[in-house]
């Protein structure tokens, strides 16, 4: 956690090191203040744009498959290319934010990604579509690489967990809105026009972010030092708690990526035969994720980090089993549980990363998100391949294995904490 404001000597970060400063910093943003609300609204808009663009092709995969004569695994590359490229670019973007500032990097990120979104609909074939989506993934990396570090630096320590929960909630609405919008537009105008509509929406969100975002008052620039960056990264990877949190993020996202990448194909096939717009409306389930993310701070306060993660695991596992039913109502109920469990686990784990890292916070968050988006890429592509080979039950088996992995990691952490308490 960042140090509380005491009005005394504060600490200024330079790369991975710290130096004392005699001048007190301004008060951090607190709930109820205008600056706090503006920061949350700005990040809500930027998160909406980022995740609307990142997953803009996911609900359209059946239409893209039909339009370009692709298998589910081939079409899923339009999602996986963006998430994999984003994962690779996160650490470089976080390093740039140490020199040029969080808000500058986030602004460049959302505007460049929105500009690419206006070009992508005109891609003539799968190769160009995947290449442009990968470039867009790199552009998108600037926001998730720095947003949590920005909140941890600018928001009062007691409000960081809640602020991150609300930021993640905005991400869930972004993912939901793009899927619903693309589904509705594609039903009448085709998948290319649907992608263009998402690009226009994202550009409007980018403008809103630029207008609303308060200037960073607690950020102090440092040089981009590769050696210092490497030391910071290895320090974080050497922390057992951070390693567990990174793996939890990867596994949770593998579950989510597999389920939502394949879902459209299952619902478009017999016996459901849902239309493209109806499949898009299924993503209203994301509202559950919005509520779960926003409420994660209260769950954390009541049950602690590991207790909240056990709840997330139980919800996701129960939801996966329900989706094996042939009833559309039970499948939707299962999706509600999977979505609630995923967003709860993600908000808890990502918030714990920001609180655990006392230096190099942007790099700590970037490492978490790198693992997270590697999980998205693996889950989407491997989940689609499992569906192609073994149907929905194959995708569920893959996702359940990942959920069991999260449970084992959390149980190991619980035993380690108990052993440390006994030793103390």
mmCIF file of C-alpha atoms in Angstrom:
data_model
loop_
_atom_site.group_PDB
_atom_site.id
_atom_site.type_symbol
_atom_site.label_atom_id
_atom_site.label_comp_id
_atom_site.label_asym_id
_atom_site.label_seq_id
_atom_site.Cartn_x
_atom_site.Cartn_y
_atom_site.Cartn_z
ATOM 1 C CA UNK A 1 0.000 0.000 0.000
ATOM 2 C CA UNK A 2 1.256 3.546 -0.610
ATOM 3 C CA UNK A 3 2.211 5.437 2.535
ATOM 4 C CA UNK A 4 -0.494 7.473 4.211
ATOM 5 C CA UNK A 5 -0.301 11.247 3.848
ATOM 6 C CA UNK A 6 1.104 12.624 7.058
ATOM 7 C CA UNK A 7 2.358 15.993 5.872
ATOM 8 C CA UNK A 8 5.894 14.911 6.787
ATOM 9 C CA UNK A 9 8.695 13.647 4.616
ATOM 10 C CA UNK A 10 7.387 11.536 1.734
ATOM 11 C CA UNK A 11 8.948 9.021 -0.635
ATOM 12 C CA UNK A 12 9.468 9.607 -4.330
ATOM 13 C CA UNK A 13 10.082 6.677 -6.698
ATOM 14 C CA UNK A 14 12.841 6.841 -9.318
ATOM 15 C CA UNK A 15 12.687 3.618 -11.333
ATOM 16 C CA UNK A 16 12.994 0.895 -8.714
ATOM 17 C CA UNK A 17 14.627 3.065 -6.037
ATOM 18 C CA UNK A 18 13.278 5.593 -3.546
ATOM 19 C CA UNK A 19 14.559 8.970 -2.455
ATOM 20 C CA UNK A 20 13.429 11.153 0.434
ATOM 21 C CA UNK A 21 11.695 14.430 -0.305
ATOM 22 C CA UNK A 22 11.144 17.271 2.094
ATOM 23 C CA UNK A 23 8.075 18.826 0.451
ATOM 24 C CA UNK A 24 4.719 17.252 1.354
ATOM 25 C CA UNK A 25 2.537 15.979 -1.463
ATOM 26 C CA UNK A 26 -1.086 17.064 -1.970
ATOM 27 C CA UNK A 27 -3.791 14.975 -0.271
ATOM 28 C CA UNK A 28 -4.791 11.833 -2.111
ATOM 29 C CA UNK A 29 -8.188 11.509 -3.757
ATOM 30 C CA UNK A 30 -10.865 10.331 -1.340
ATOM 31 C CA UNK A 31 -14.461 9.133 -1.856
ATOM 32 C CA UNK A 32 -16.883 12.022 -1.979
ATOM 33 C CA UNK A 33 -14.422 14.432 -3.558
ATOM 34 C CA UNK A 34 -14.835 15.805 -7.081
ATOM 35 C CA UNK A 35 -11.358 14.666 -8.103
ATOM 36 C CA UNK A 36 -12.079 11.114 -6.954
ATOM 37 C CA UNK A 37 -15.296 10.990 -8.981
ATOM 38 C CA UNK A 38 -13.591 12.441 -12.066
ATOM 39 C CA UNK A 39 -10.783 9.884 -11.828
ATOM 40 C CA UNK A 40 -13.249 7.007 -11.592
ATOM 41 C CA UNK A 41 -15.415 8.348 -14.442
ATOM 42 C CA UNK A 42 -12.323 8.842 -16.612
ATOM 43 C CA UNK A 43 -11.009 5.344 -15.971
ATOM 44 C CA UNK A 44 -14.500 3.953 -16.427
ATOM 45 C CA UNK A 45 -14.622 5.515 -19.910
ATOM 46 C CA UNK A 46 -11.108 4.380 -20.790
ATOM 47 C CA UNK A 47 -11.740 0.885 -19.456
ATOM 48 C CA UNK A 48 -14.984 0.695 -21.393
ATOM 49 C CA UNK A 49 -13.170 1.619 -24.611
ATOM 50 C CA UNK A 50 -10.255 -0.737 -23.937
ATOM 51 C CA UNK A 51 -12.326 -3.820 -23.247
ATOM 52 C CA UNK A 52 -14.914 -3.039 -25.881
ATOM 53 C CA UNK A 53 -12.099 -3.022 -28.451
ATOM 54 C CA UNK A 54 -10.157 -5.937 -27.010
ATOM 55 C CA UNK A 55 -13.118 -8.306 -27.238
ATOM 56 C CA UNK A 56 -14.930 -6.686 -30.152
ATOM 57 C CA UNK A 57 -14.669 -9.798 -32.335
ATOM 58 C CA UNK A 58 -15.626 -12.350 -29.663
ATOM 59 C CA UNK A 59 -19.409 -12.218 -30.047
ATOM 60 C CA UNK A 60 -18.938 -12.082 -33.827
ATOM 61 C CA UNK A 61 -16.893 -15.280 -34.132
ATOM 62 C CA UNK A 62 -19.695 -17.369 -35.705
ATOM 63 C CA UNK A 63 -20.352 -14.563 -38.243
ATOM 64 C CA UNK A 64 -16.631 -14.149 -38.971
ATOM 65 C CA UNK A 65 -16.308 -17.921 -39.401
ATOM 66 C CA UNK A 66 -19.159 -17.907 -41.901
ATOM 67 C CA UNK A 67 -17.974 -14.788 -43.735
ATOM 68 C CA UNK A 68 -14.347 -15.894 -44.134
ATOM 69 C CA UNK A 69 -14.917 -19.698 -44.162
ATOM 70 C CA UNK A 70 -12.986 -20.318 -40.927
ATOM 71 C CA UNK A 71 -13.027 -22.975 -38.219
ATOM 72 C CA UNK A 72 -13.758 -21.893 -34.622
ATOM 73 C CA UNK A 73 -10.052 -22.204 -33.751
ATOM 74 C CA UNK A 74 -9.048 -20.004 -36.711
ATOM 75 C CA UNK A 75 -11.656 -17.353 -35.947
ATOM 76 C CA UNK A 76 -10.652 -17.336 -32.267
ATOM 77 C CA UNK A 77 -7.231 -16.006 -33.353
ATOM 78 C CA UNK A 78 -8.876 -12.596 -33.864
ATOM 79 C CA UNK A 79 -9.364 -12.513 -30.088
ATOM 80 C CA UNK A 80 -6.198 -14.346 -29.044
ATOM 81 C CA UNK A 81 -3.926 -12.196 -31.242
ATOM 82 C CA UNK A 82 -5.084 -9.036 -29.485
ATOM 83 C CA UNK A 83 -4.847 -10.456 -25.961
ATOM 84 C CA UNK A 84 -1.446 -12.094 -26.598
ATOM 85 C CA UNK A 85 0.009 -8.896 -28.092
ATOM 86 C CA UNK A 86 -1.351 -6.914 -25.175
ATOM 87 C CA UNK A 87 0.294 -9.343 -22.746
ATOM 88 C CA UNK A 88 3.685 -8.910 -24.455
ATOM 89 C CA UNK A 89 3.408 -5.095 -24.493
ATOM 90 C CA UNK A 90 2.340 -4.600 -20.879
ATOM 91 C CA UNK A 91 5.799 -4.431 -19.298
ATOM 92 C CA UNK A 92 7.270 -2.040 -21.908
ATOM 93 C CA UNK A 93 4.216 0.208 -21.540
ATOM 94 C CA UNK A 94 4.492 0.177 -17.757
ATOM 95 C CA UNK A 95 8.159 1.184 -18.081
ATOM 96 C CA UNK A 96 7.249 4.057 -20.407
ATOM 97 C CA UNK A 97 4.671 5.225 -17.878
ATOM 98 C CA UNK A 98 7.452 5.567 -15.289
ATOM 99 C CA UNK A 99 9.084 8.193 -17.514
ATOM 100 C CA UNK A 100 6.218 9.893 -19.350
ATOM 101 C CA UNK A 101 3.462 9.572 -16.761
ATOM 102 C CA UNK A 102 0.402 7.393 -16.244
ATOM 103 C CA UNK A 103 -2.142 9.725 -17.826
ATOM 104 C CA UNK A 104 0.008 10.416 -20.905
ATOM 105 C CA UNK A 105 0.454 6.709 -21.636
ATOM 106 C CA UNK A 106 -3.216 5.949 -21.012
ATOM 107 C CA UNK A 107 -4.309 8.793 -23.317
ATOM 108 C CA UNK A 108 -2.016 7.657 -26.141
ATOM 109 C CA UNK A 109 -3.226 4.100 -25.656
ATOM 110 C CA UNK A 110 -6.966 4.678 -25.951
ATOM 111 C CA UNK A 111 -6.695 7.121 -28.877
ATOM 112 C CA UNK A 112 -4.354 4.952 -30.969
ATOM 113 C CA UNK A 113 -6.428 1.813 -30.339
ATOM 114 C CA UNK A 114 -9.639 3.639 -31.273
ATOM 115 C CA UNK A 115 -8.001 4.883 -34.486
ATOM 116 C CA UNK A 116 -7.006 1.331 -35.432
ATOM 117 C CA UNK A 117 -10.568 0.208 -34.738
ATOM 118 C CA UNK A 118 -11.734 2.399 -37.623
ATOM 119 C CA UNK A 119 -9.360 0.545 -39.999
ATOM 120 C CA UNK A 120 -9.829 -3.078 -38.867
ATOM 121 C CA UNK A 121 -13.330 -3.535 -40.388
ATOM 122 C CA UNK A 122 -11.778 -3.191 -43.847
ATOM 123 C CA UNK A 123 -9.308 -6.076 -43.399
ATOM 124 C CA UNK A 124 -9.667 -8.252 -46.541
ATOM 125 C CA UNK A 125 -8.829 -11.651 -45.011
ATOM 126 C CA UNK A 126 -7.930 -13.503 -41.806
ATOM 127 C CA UNK A 127 -4.208 -12.694 -42.050
ATOM 128 C CA UNK A 128 -4.757 -8.947 -42.169
ATOM 129 C CA UNK A 129 -7.457 -9.153 -39.529
ATOM 130 C CA UNK A 130 -5.156 -11.005 -37.119
ATOM 131 C CA UNK A 131 -2.185 -8.690 -37.818
ATOM 132 C CA UNK A 132 -4.224 -5.530 -37.256
ATOM 133 C CA UNK A 133 -5.780 -6.986 -34.113
ATOM 134 C CA UNK A 134 -2.306 -7.784 -32.784
ATOM 135 C CA UNK A 135 -1.173 -4.192 -33.410
ATOM 136 C CA UNK A 136 -4.312 -2.994 -31.678
ATOM 137 C CA UNK A 137 -3.487 -5.229 -28.717
ATOM 138 C CA UNK A 138 -0.111 -3.496 -28.370
ATOM 139 C CA UNK A 139 -1.827 -0.106 -28.497
ATOM 140 C CA UNK A 140 -4.366 -1.156 -25.879
ATOM 141 C CA UNK A 141 -1.663 -2.257 -23.417
ATOM 142 C CA UNK A 142 -1.049 1.263 -22.142
ATOM 143 C CA UNK A 143 -4.257 1.479 -20.131
ATOM 144 C CA UNK A 144 -4.261 -1.786 -18.158
ATOM 145 C CA UNK A 145 -0.481 -1.484 -17.648
ATOM 146 C CA UNK A 146 -0.848 1.801 -15.778
ATOM 147 C CA UNK A 147 -4.439 2.218 -14.543
ATOM 148 C CA UNK A 148 -4.040 0.286 -11.296
ATOM 149 C CA UNK A 149 -0.731 1.984 -10.538
ATOM 150 C CA UNK A 150 -2.418 5.355 -11.165
ATOM 151 C CA UNK A 151 -5.198 4.497 -8.699
ATOM 152 C CA UNK A 152 -2.762 3.155 -6.101
ATOM 153 C CA UNK A 153 -0.737 6.399 -6.297
ATOM 154 C CA UNK A 154 -3.541 8.945 -6.498
ATOM 155 C CA UNK A 155 -6.298 7.450 -4.317
ATOM 156 C CA UNK A 156 -6.231 7.353 -0.521
ATOM 157 C CA UNK A 157 -4.960 3.947 0.678
ATOM 158 C CA UNK A 158 -8.229 3.074 2.398
ATOM 159 C CA UNK A 159 -10.148 3.590 -0.844
ATOM 160 C CA UNK A 160 -7.778 1.807 -3.257
ATOM 161 C CA UNK A 161 -9.523 -1.588 -3.086
ATOM 162 C CA UNK A 162 -12.927 -0.055 -3.757
ATOM 163 C CA UNK A 163 -11.572 2.157 -6.556
ATOM 164 C CA UNK A 164 -9.948 -0.823 -8.278
ATOM 165 C CA UNK A 165 -13.191 -2.771 -7.901
ATOM 166 C CA UNK A 166 -15.098 0.022 -9.629
ATOM 167 C CA UNK A 167 -12.450 0.215 -12.360
ATOM 168 C CA UNK A 168 -12.785 -3.519 -12.996
ATOM 169 C CA UNK A 169 -16.565 -3.042 -13.042
ATOM 170 C CA UNK A 170 -16.126 -0.509 -15.859
ATOM 171 C CA UNK A 171 -14.037 -3.060 -17.699
ATOM 172 C CA UNK A 172 -16.869 -5.583 -17.444
ATOM 173 C CA UNK A 173 -19.352 -3.071 -18.867
ATOM 174 C CA UNK A 174 -16.946 -2.391 -21.735
ATOM 175 C CA UNK A 175 -16.706 -6.063 -22.547
ATOM 176 C CA UNK A 176 -20.467 -6.454 -22.309
ATOM 177 C CA UNK A 177 -21.368 -3.386 -24.356
ATOM 178 C CA UNK A 178 -19.157 -4.328 -27.293
ATOM 179 C CA UNK A 179 -20.617 -7.812 -27.460
ATOM 180 C CA UNK A 180 -24.197 -6.571 -27.321
ATOM 181 C CA UNK A 181 -23.560 -3.760 -29.793
ATOM 182 C CA UNK A 182 -21.745 -5.962 -32.288
ATOM 183 C CA UNK A 183 -24.394 -8.660 -32.030
ATOM 184 C CA UNK A 184 -27.224 -6.228 -32.690
ATOM 185 C CA UNK A 185 -25.491 -4.421 -35.564
ATOM 186 C CA UNK A 186 -24.198 -7.613 -37.184
ATOM 187 C CA UNK A 187 -27.717 -9.018 -37.304
ATOM 188 C CA UNK A 188 -28.743 -6.308 -39.773
ATOM 189 C CA UNK A 189 -25.546 -4.872 -41.286
ATOM 190 C CA UNK A 190 -22.874 -7.577 -41.018
ATOM 191 C CA UNK A 191 -19.844 -8.083 -38.813
ATOM 192 C CA UNK A 192 -17.685 -5.441 -40.514
ATOM 193 C CA UNK A 193 -20.156 -2.635 -39.806
ATOM 194 C CA UNK A 194 -20.484 -3.966 -36.259
ATOM 195 C CA UNK A 195 -16.730 -3.582 -35.713
ATOM 196 C CA UNK A 196 -16.865 -0.053 -37.109
ATOM 197 C CA UNK A 197 -19.635 0.848 -34.639
ATOM 198 C CA UNK A 198 -17.460 -0.304 -31.730
ATOM 199 C CA UNK A 199 -14.601 1.831 -33.044
ATOM 200 C CA UNK A 200 -16.771 4.949 -33.081
ATOM 201 C CA UNK A 201 -17.974 4.255 -29.530
ATOM 202 C CA UNK A 202 -14.383 3.756 -28.354
ATOM 203 C CA UNK A 203 -13.292 7.057 -29.892
ATOM 204 C CA UNK A 204 -16.042 8.862 -27.963
ATOM 205 C CA UNK A 205 -14.852 7.188 -24.744
ATOM 206 C CA UNK A 206 -11.267 8.243 -25.467
ATOM 207 C CA UNK A 207 -12.373 11.877 -25.741
ATOM 208 C CA UNK A 208 -14.286 11.561 -22.455
ATOM 209 C CA UNK A 209 -11.211 10.136 -20.723
ATOM 210 C CA UNK A 210 -9.024 12.989 -21.943
ATOM 211 C CA UNK A 211 -11.479 15.594 -20.661
ATOM 212 C CA UNK A 212 -12.179 13.980 -17.276
ATOM 213 C CA UNK A 213 -8.861 12.498 -16.119
ATOM 214 C CA UNK A 214 -7.325 14.544 -13.253
ATOM 215 C CA UNK A 215 -3.629 15.315 -13.519
ATOM 216 C CA UNK A 216 -1.426 12.923 -11.549
ATOM 217 C CA UNK A 217 -0.256 14.702 -8.395
ATOM 218 C CA UNK A 218 1.711 11.897 -6.751
ATOM 219 C CA UNK A 219 3.603 10.565 -9.767
ATOM 220 C CA UNK A 220 7.294 11.413 -10.022
ATOM 221 C CA UNK A 221 9.023 10.513 -13.309
ATOM 222 C CA UNK A 222 12.094 8.328 -13.407
ATOM 223 C CA UNK A 223 14.380 7.256 -16.242
ATOM 224 C CA UNK A 224 13.583 4.193 -18.350
ATOM 225 C CA UNK A 225 16.388 2.020 -17.079
ATOM 226 C CA UNK A 226 16.348 -1.557 -18.483
ATOM 227 C CA UNK A 227 18.620 -2.822 -15.705
ATOM 228 C CA UNK A 228 16.427 -1.274 -13.026
ATOM 229 C CA UNK A 229 13.321 -2.634 -14.759
ATOM 230 C CA UNK A 230 14.827 -6.113 -14.809
ATOM 231 C CA UNK A 231 15.679 -5.878 -11.093
ATOM 232 C CA UNK A 232 12.135 -4.779 -10.315
ATOM 233 C CA UNK A 233 10.619 -7.589 -12.381
ATOM 234 C CA UNK A 234 12.845 -10.266 -10.837
ATOM 235 C CA UNK A 235 12.061 -8.904 -7.369
ATOM 236 C CA UNK A 236 8.338 -9.259 -8.025
ATOM 237 C CA UNK A 237 8.737 -12.724 -9.536
ATOM 238 C CA UNK A 238 10.775 -13.703 -6.499
ATOM 239 C CA UNK A 239 7.871 -12.863 -4.193
ATOM 240 C CA UNK A 240 5.911 -16.106 -3.532
ATOM 241 C CA UNK A 241 2.633 -14.275 -2.885
ATOM 242 C CA UNK A 242 2.872 -12.311 -6.120
ATOM 243 C CA UNK A 243 3.690 -15.484 -8.062
ATOM 244 C CA UNK A 244 0.557 -17.136 -6.687
ATOM 245 C CA UNK A 245 -1.562 -14.110 -7.552
ATOM 246 C CA UNK A 246 -0.199 -14.053 -11.103
ATOM 247 C CA UNK A 247 -1.022 -17.720 -11.610
ATOM 248 C CA UNK A 248 -4.510 -17.231 -10.162
ATOM 249 C CA UNK A 249 -5.144 -14.435 -12.658
ATOM 250 C CA UNK A 250 -3.919 -16.629 -15.539
ATOM 251 C CA UNK A 251 -6.124 -19.576 -14.589
ATOM 252 C CA UNK A 252 -9.258 -17.532 -13.911
ATOM 253 C CA UNK A 253 -8.901 -15.780 -17.256
ATOM 254 C CA UNK A 254 -8.323 -19.087 -19.049
ATOM 255 C CA UNK A 255 -11.716 -20.202 -17.739
ATOM 256 C CA UNK A 256 -13.416 -16.993 -18.782
ATOM 257 C CA UNK A 257 -11.731 -16.865 -22.181
ATOM 258 C CA UNK A 258 -12.634 -20.466 -22.997
ATOM 259 C CA UNK A 259 -16.288 -20.144 -21.983
ATOM 260 C CA UNK A 260 -17.065 -16.851 -23.702
ATOM 261 C CA UNK A 261 -15.070 -17.598 -26.863
ATOM 262 C CA UNK A 262 -16.931 -20.859 -27.483
ATOM 263 C CA UNK A 263 -20.318 -19.795 -26.151
ATOM 264 C CA UNK A 264 -21.493 -18.181 -29.384
ATOM 265 C CA UNK A 265 -20.847 -21.331 -31.391
ATOM 266 C CA UNK A 266 -22.802 -23.487 -28.954
ATOM 267 C CA UNK A 267 -25.803 -21.178 -28.844
ATOM 268 C CA UNK A 268 -25.843 -20.712 -32.625
ATOM 269 C CA UNK A 269 -25.959 -24.499 -33.153
ATOM 270 C CA UNK A 270 -28.816 -26.928 -32.563
ATOM 271 C CA UNK A 271 -30.889 -27.235 -30.428
ATOM 272 C CA UNK A 272 -30.716 -23.505 -29.551
ATOM 273 C CA UNK A 273 -30.158 -21.918 -32.994
ATOM 274 C CA UNK A 274 -30.026 -18.392 -31.557
ATOM 275 C CA UNK A 275 -29.613 -15.407 -33.873
ATOM 276 C CA UNK A 276 -26.533 -13.165 -33.790
ATOM 277 C CA UNK A 277 -28.402 -10.419 -31.924
ATOM 278 C CA UNK A 278 -29.775 -12.913 -29.374
ATOM 279 C CA UNK A 279 -26.260 -14.252 -28.766
ATOM 280 C CA UNK A 280 -25.095 -10.678 -28.201
ATOM 281 C CA UNK A 281 -27.804 -10.154 -25.590
ATOM 282 C CA UNK A 282 -26.508 -13.146 -23.648
ATOM 283 C CA UNK A 283 -23.582 -10.938 -22.677
ATOM 284 C CA UNK A 284 -25.902 -8.912 -20.465
ATOM 285 C CA UNK A 285 -24.733 -11.481 -17.935
ATOM 286 C CA UNK A 286 -21.669 -9.219 -17.676
ATOM 287 C CA UNK A 287 -23.732 -6.992 -15.409
ATOM 288 C CA UNK A 288 -23.236 -9.686 -12.793
ATOM 289 C CA UNK A 289 -19.514 -9.122 -13.191
ATOM 290 C CA UNK A 290 -20.004 -5.400 -12.712
ATOM 291 C CA UNK A 291 -21.808 -5.999 -9.425
ATOM 292 C CA UNK A 292 -19.316 -8.660 -8.307
ATOM 293 C CA UNK A 293 -16.328 -6.401 -8.988
ATOM 294 C CA UNK A 294 -17.883 -3.433 -7.224
ATOM 295 C CA UNK A 295 -18.794 -5.617 -4.226
ATOM 296 C CA UNK A 296 -15.433 -7.371 -4.001
ATOM 297 C CA UNK A 297 -14.136 -4.844 -1.468
ATOM 298 C CA UNK A 298 -16.933 -5.722 0.982
ATOM 299 C CA UNK A 299 -16.355 -9.441 0.462
ATOM 300 C CA UNK A 300 -12.635 -8.933 1.072
ATOM 301 C CA UNK A 301 -13.338 -7.065 4.306
ATOM 302 C CA UNK A 302 -15.637 -9.830 5.539
ATOM 303 C CA UNK A 303 -13.789 -13.003 4.487
ATOM 304 C CA UNK A 304 -10.232 -11.915 3.779
ATOM 305 C CA UNK A 305 -8.373 -12.478 0.512
ATOM 306 C CA UNK A 306 -8.270 -16.274 0.588
ATOM 307 C CA UNK A 307 -11.847 -16.598 1.827
ATOM 308 C CA UNK A 308 -13.054 -14.409 -1.045
ATOM 309 C CA UNK A 309 -11.055 -16.496 -3.517
ATOM 310 C CA UNK A 310 -12.690 -19.685 -2.228
ATOM 311 C CA UNK A 311 -16.081 -18.085 -2.878
ATOM 312 C CA UNK A 312 -14.989 -17.183 -6.422
ATOM 313 C CA UNK A 313 -13.791 -20.748 -7.065
ATOM 314 C CA UNK A 314 -17.037 -22.263 -5.796
ATOM 315 C CA UNK A 315 -19.161 -19.957 -7.960
ATOM 316 C CA UNK A 316 -17.143 -20.649 -11.121
ATOM 317 C CA UNK A 317 -17.109 -24.435 -10.626
ATOM 318 C CA UNK A 318 -20.844 -24.605 -9.941
ATOM 319 C CA UNK A 319 -21.540 -22.464 -12.991
ATOM 320 C CA UNK A 320 -19.443 -24.653 -15.280
ATOM 321 C CA UNK A 321 -21.312 -27.764 -14.186
ATOM 322 C CA UNK A 322 -24.680 -26.077 -14.784
ATOM 323 C CA UNK A 323 -23.742 -25.208 -18.366
ATOM 324 C CA UNK A 324 -23.538 -28.914 -19.198
ATOM 325 C CA UNK A 325 -27.346 -28.935 -19.100
ATOM 326 C CA UNK A 326 -29.377 -28.912 -22.298
ATOM 327 C CA UNK A 327 -31.672 -26.249 -20.828
ATOM 328 C CA UNK A 328 -31.032 -22.678 -21.974
ATOM 329 C CA UNK A 329 -32.248 -21.365 -18.614
ATOM 330 C CA UNK A 330 -29.745 -23.500 -16.703
ATOM 331 C CA UNK A 331 -26.956 -22.513 -19.103
ATOM 332 C CA UNK A 332 -27.713 -18.856 -18.431
ATOM 333 C CA UNK A 333 -27.746 -19.502 -14.678
ATOM 334 C CA UNK A 334 -24.375 -21.183 -15.041
ATOM 335 C CA UNK A 335 -23.006 -18.199 -16.936
ATOM 336 C CA UNK A 336 -24.182 -15.926 -14.139
ATOM 337 C CA UNK A 337 -22.217 -17.967 -11.604
ATOM 338 C CA UNK A 338 -19.115 -18.228 -13.817
ATOM 339 C CA UNK A 339 -19.132 -14.491 -14.476
ATOM 340 C CA UNK A 340 -19.646 -13.585 -10.829
ATOM 341 C CA UNK A 341 -16.906 -15.954 -9.734
ATOM 342 C CA UNK A 342 -14.450 -14.742 -12.351
ATOM 343 C CA UNK A 343 -14.881 -11.030 -11.682
ATOM 344 C CA UNK A 344 -14.755 -11.556 -7.925
ATOM 345 C CA UNK A 345 -11.522 -13.523 -8.223
ATOM 346 C CA UNK A 346 -9.990 -11.035 -10.657
ATOM 347 C CA UNK A 347 -10.814 -7.994 -8.530
ATOM 348 C CA UNK A 348 -9.464 -9.659 -5.368
ATOM 349 C CA UNK A 349 -6.253 -10.904 -6.984
ATOM 350 C CA UNK A 350 -5.473 -7.702 -8.897
ATOM 351 C CA UNK A 351 -6.134 -5.558 -5.838
ATOM 352 C CA UNK A 352 -3.854 -7.791 -3.752
ATOM 353 C CA UNK A 353 -1.049 -7.282 -6.277
ATOM 354 C CA UNK A 354 -1.294 -3.505 -5.964
ATOM 355 C CA UNK A 355 -1.288 -3.717 -2.169
ATOM 356 C CA UNK A 356 1.559 -6.239 -1.979
ATOM 357 C CA UNK A 357 4.003 -4.331 -4.207
ATOM 358 C CA UNK A 358 5.511 -1.369 -2.364
ATOM 359 C CA UNK A 359 7.887 -0.343 -5.183
ATOM 360 C CA UNK A 360 7.577 -0.812 -8.935
ATOM 361 C CA UNK A 361 3.829 -0.972 -8.580
ATOM 362 C CA UNK A 362 3.195 -0.463 -12.293
ATOM 363 C CA UNK A 363 5.487 -3.385 -13.106
ATOM 364 C CA UNK A 364 3.783 -5.575 -10.494
ATOM 365 C CA UNK A 365 0.392 -4.845 -12.041
ATOM 366 C CA UNK A 366 1.822 -5.335 -15.541
ATOM 367 C CA UNK A 367 3.154 -8.769 -14.608
ATOM 368 C CA UNK A 368 -0.243 -9.730 -13.233
ATOM 369 C CA UNK A 369 -1.969 -8.582 -16.392
ATOM 370 C CA UNK A 370 0.619 -10.297 -18.574
ATOM 371 C CA UNK A 371 -0.275 -13.580 -16.898
ATOM 372 C CA UNK A 372 -3.957 -12.658 -17.078
ATOM 373 C CA UNK A 373 -3.930 -12.069 -20.840
ATOM 374 C CA UNK A 374 -1.761 -15.085 -21.510
ATOM 375 C CA UNK A 375 -4.575 -16.967 -19.802
ATOM 376 C CA UNK A 376 -7.096 -15.244 -22.074
ATOM 377 C CA UNK A 377 -5.171 -16.234 -25.200
ATOM 378 C CA UNK A 378 -4.643 -19.815 -24.083
ATOM 379 C CA UNK A 379 -8.202 -20.207 -22.846
ATOM 380 C CA UNK A 380 -9.738 -18.825 -26.027
ATOM 381 C CA UNK A 381 -7.665 -20.820 -28.496
ATOM 382 C CA UNK A 382 -7.399 -24.075 -26.532
ATOM 383 C CA UNK A 383 -11.057 -23.830 -25.491
ATOM 384 C CA UNK A 384 -12.106 -23.446 -29.139
ATOM 385 C CA UNK A 385 -9.942 -26.408 -30.132
ATOM 386 C CA UNK A 386 -11.463 -28.496 -27.329
ATOM 387 C CA UNK A 387 -14.928 -27.562 -28.541
ATOM 388 C CA UNK A 388 -14.022 -28.500 -32.102
ATOM 389 C CA UNK A 389 -12.730 -31.901 -30.903
ATOM 390 C CA UNK A 390 -15.053 -32.852 -28.024
ATOM 391 C CA UNK A 391 -17.909 -30.372 -27.994
ATOM 392 C CA UNK A 392 -18.991 -28.240 -25.064
ATOM 393 C CA UNK A 393 -18.103 -30.940 -22.513
ATOM 394 C CA UNK A 394 -14.464 -30.702 -23.678
ATOM 395 C CA UNK A 395 -14.436 -26.941 -23.085
ATOM 396 C CA UNK A 396 -16.003 -27.395 -19.630
ATOM 397 C CA UNK A 397 -13.462 -30.073 -18.666
ATOM 398 C CA UNK A 398 -10.631 -27.718 -19.608
ATOM 399 C CA UNK A 399 -12.170 -24.857 -17.605
ATOM 400 C CA UNK A 400 -12.812 -27.045 -14.545
ATOM 401 C CA UNK A 401 -9.145 -28.089 -14.525
ATOM 402 C CA UNK A 402 -8.171 -24.411 -14.368
ATOM 403 C CA UNK A 403 -10.646 -23.763 -11.517
ATOM 404 C CA UNK A 404 -9.196 -26.690 -9.561
ATOM 405 C CA UNK A 405 -5.778 -25.131 -10.094
ATOM 406 C CA UNK A 406 -6.955 -21.875 -8.497
ATOM 407 C CA UNK A 407 -8.372 -23.811 -5.544
ATOM 408 C CA UNK A 408 -5.070 -25.665 -5.034
ATOM 409 C CA UNK A 409 -3.035 -22.442 -5.148
ATOM 410 C CA UNK A 410 -5.353 -20.755 -2.642
ATOM 411 C CA UNK A 411 -5.242 -23.785 -0.337
ATOM 412 C CA UNK A 412 -1.447 -23.768 -0.488
ATOM 413 C CA UNK A 413 -1.448 -20.071 0.424
ATOM 414 C CA UNK A 414 -3.767 -20.771 3.356
ATOM 415 C CA UNK A 415 -1.463 -23.479 4.709
ATOM 416 C CA UNK A 416 1.590 -21.268 4.272
ATOM 417 C CA UNK A 417 -0.124 -18.440 6.175
ATOM 418 C CA UNK A 418 -1.080 -20.792 9.007
ATOM 419 C CA UNK A 419 2.439 -22.174 9.204
ATOM 420 C CA UNK A 420 3.874 -18.653 9.338
ATOM 421 C CA UNK A 421 1.421 -17.716 12.094
ATOM 422 C CA UNK A 422 2.412 -20.744 14.165
ATOM 423 C CA UNK A 423 6.106 -19.925 13.717
ATOM 424 C CA UNK A 424 5.551 -16.326 14.749
#
